[in-house]
GROMACS .gro file of C-alpha atoms in nm:
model
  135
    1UNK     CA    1   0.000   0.000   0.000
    2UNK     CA    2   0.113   0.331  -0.077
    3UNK     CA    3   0.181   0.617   0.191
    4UNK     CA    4   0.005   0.894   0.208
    5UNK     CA    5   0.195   1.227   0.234
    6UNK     CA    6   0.135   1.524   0.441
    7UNK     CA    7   0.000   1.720   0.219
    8UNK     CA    8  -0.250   1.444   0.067
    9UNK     CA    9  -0.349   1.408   0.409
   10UNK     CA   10  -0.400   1.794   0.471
   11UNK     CA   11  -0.576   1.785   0.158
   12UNK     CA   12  -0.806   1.533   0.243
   13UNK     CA   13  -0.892   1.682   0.568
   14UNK     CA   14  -0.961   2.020   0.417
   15UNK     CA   15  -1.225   1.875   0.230
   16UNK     CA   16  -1.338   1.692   0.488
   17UNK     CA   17  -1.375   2.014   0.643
   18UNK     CA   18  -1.571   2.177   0.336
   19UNK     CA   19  -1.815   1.871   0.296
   20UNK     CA   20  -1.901   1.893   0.686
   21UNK     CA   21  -2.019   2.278   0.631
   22UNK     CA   22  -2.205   2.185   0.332
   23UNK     CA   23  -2.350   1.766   0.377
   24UNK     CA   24  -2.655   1.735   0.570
   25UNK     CA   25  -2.562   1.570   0.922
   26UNK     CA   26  -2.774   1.482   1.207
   27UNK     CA   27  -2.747   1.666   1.519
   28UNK     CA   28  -3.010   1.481   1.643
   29UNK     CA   29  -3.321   1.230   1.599
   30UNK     CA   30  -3.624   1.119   1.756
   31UNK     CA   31  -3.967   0.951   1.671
   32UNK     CA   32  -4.299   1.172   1.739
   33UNK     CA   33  -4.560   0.916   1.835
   34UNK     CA   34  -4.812   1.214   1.790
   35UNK     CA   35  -4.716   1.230   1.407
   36UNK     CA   36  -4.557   0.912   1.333
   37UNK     CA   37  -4.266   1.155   1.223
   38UNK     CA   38  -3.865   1.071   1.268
   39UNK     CA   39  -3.796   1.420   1.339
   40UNK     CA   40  -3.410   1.443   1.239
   41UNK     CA   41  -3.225   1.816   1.359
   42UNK     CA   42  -2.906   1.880   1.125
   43UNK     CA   43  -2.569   2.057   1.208
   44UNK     CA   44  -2.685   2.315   1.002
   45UNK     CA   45  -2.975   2.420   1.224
   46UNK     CA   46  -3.251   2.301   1.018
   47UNK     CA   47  -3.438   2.017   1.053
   48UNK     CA   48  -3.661   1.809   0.866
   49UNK     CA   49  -3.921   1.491   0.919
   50UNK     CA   50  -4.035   1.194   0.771
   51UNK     CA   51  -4.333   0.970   0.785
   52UNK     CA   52  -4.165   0.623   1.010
   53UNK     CA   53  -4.326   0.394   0.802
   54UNK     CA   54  -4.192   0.532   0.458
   55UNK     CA   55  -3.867   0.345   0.596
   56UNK     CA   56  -3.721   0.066   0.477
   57UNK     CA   57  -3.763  -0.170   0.761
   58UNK     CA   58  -3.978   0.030   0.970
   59UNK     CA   59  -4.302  -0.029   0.815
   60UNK     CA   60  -4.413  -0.309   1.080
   61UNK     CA   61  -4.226  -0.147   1.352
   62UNK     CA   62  -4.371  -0.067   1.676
   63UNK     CA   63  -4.380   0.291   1.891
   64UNK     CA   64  -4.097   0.145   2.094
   65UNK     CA   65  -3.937   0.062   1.858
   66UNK     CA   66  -3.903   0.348   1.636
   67UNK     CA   67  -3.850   0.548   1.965
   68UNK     CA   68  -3.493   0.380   1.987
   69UNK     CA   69  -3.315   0.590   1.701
   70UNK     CA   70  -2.956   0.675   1.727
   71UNK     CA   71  -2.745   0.863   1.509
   72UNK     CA   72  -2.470   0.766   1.387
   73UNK     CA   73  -2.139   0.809   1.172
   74UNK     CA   74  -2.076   1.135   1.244
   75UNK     CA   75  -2.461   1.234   1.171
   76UNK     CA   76  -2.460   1.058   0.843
   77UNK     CA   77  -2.700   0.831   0.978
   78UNK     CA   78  -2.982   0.681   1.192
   79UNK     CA   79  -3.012   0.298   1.340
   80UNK     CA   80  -3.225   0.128   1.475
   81UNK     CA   81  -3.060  -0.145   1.664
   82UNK     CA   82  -3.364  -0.364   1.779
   83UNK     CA   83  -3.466  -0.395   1.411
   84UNK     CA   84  -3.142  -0.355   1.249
   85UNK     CA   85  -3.192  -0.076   1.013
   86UNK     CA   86  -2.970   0.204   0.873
   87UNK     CA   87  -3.113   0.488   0.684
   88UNK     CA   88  -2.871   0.714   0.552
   89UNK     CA   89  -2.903   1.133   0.664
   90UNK     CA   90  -2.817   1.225   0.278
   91UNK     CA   91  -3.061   0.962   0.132
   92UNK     CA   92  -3.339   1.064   0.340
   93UNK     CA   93  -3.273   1.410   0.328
   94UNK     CA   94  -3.365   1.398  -0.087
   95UNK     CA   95  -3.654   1.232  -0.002
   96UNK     CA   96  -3.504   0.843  -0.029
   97UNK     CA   97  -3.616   0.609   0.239
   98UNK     CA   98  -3.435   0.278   0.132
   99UNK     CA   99  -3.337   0.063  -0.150
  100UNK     CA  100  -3.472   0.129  -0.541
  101UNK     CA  101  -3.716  -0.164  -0.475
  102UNK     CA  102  -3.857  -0.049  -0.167
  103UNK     CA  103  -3.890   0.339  -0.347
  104UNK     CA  104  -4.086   0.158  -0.654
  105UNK     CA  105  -4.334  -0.068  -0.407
  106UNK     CA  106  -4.374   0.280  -0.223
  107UNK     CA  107  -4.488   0.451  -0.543
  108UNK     CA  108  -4.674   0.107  -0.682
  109UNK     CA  109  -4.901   0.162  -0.372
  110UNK     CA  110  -4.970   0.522  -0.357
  111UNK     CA  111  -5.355   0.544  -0.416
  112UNK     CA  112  -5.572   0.870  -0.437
  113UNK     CA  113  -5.877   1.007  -0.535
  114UNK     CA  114  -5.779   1.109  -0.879
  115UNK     CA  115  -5.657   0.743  -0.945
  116UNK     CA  116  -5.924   0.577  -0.783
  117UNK     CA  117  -6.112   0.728  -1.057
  118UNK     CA  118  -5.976   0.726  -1.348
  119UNK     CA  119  -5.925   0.361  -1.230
  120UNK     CA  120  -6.305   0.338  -1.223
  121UNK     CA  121  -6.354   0.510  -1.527
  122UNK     CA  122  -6.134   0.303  -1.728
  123UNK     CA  123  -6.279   0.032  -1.616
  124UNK     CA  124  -6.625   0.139  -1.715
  125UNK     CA  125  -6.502   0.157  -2.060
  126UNK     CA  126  -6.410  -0.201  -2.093
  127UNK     CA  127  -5.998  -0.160  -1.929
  128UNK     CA  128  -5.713  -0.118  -2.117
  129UNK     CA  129  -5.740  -0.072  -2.468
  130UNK     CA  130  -5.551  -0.376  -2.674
  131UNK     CA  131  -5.247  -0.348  -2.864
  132UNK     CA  132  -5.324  -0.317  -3.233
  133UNK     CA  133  -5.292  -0.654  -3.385
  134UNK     CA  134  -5.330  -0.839  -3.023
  135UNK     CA  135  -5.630  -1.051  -3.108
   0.00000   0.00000   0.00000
């Protein structure tokens, strides 16, 4: 393995020091039962929340159990230790709450008025139209 030098390793601590000013980090966490919000507090002195159950892993997860968040990694994320999750603080702060599978059966299920009806209205005119030539 190669050594580092001094001033690779100065360099990589300056931006180190950059990303921390500018990366969202967790100052703090906590579940709000009233809600059924993780309420996460940054660095930065915002703070932003998230519906628990949009979590991958915590969908089944009791009050208790969501109450037990920690941060971690330097506020780059939250665990859960009794149900062994890890949801990242950058991930969640775009508005990702787990893997690309979990993201598309969150979006597969999403149901609302507007689809409900053109779901019913659709259906009143006989479903989806055929491919031409499908016989």
């Amino acid at each position: 393995m190669a050594e580092l030098t001094d001033a690779e390793i100065d360099a990589a601590t300056a931006l180190g020091e950059q990303l921390a000013l500018i990366e969202p980090r967790a100052a703090s966490a906590r579940y709000d039962q009233a809600t059924g919000r993780i309420v996460v507090e940054l660095t930065s002195g915002s703070a932003f929340a998230f519906p628990a159950r949009l979590g991958q892993g915590l969908e089944t997860a009791t009050d208790e159990q969501l109450a037990q968040v920690e941060v971690l990694g330097a506020g780059y994320g939250l665990h859960w230790e009794a149900l062994d999750v890890d949801l990242s603080i950058p991930g969640l702060a775009a508005g990702i709450f787990g893997t690309k599978a979990h993201m598309a059966r969150i979006a597969g299920r999403s149901s609302s008025p507007a689809k409900a009806a053109a779901a019913r209205a659709n259906g009143a005119k006989g479903g989806r139209p055929r491919k031409a030539g499908a016989a």
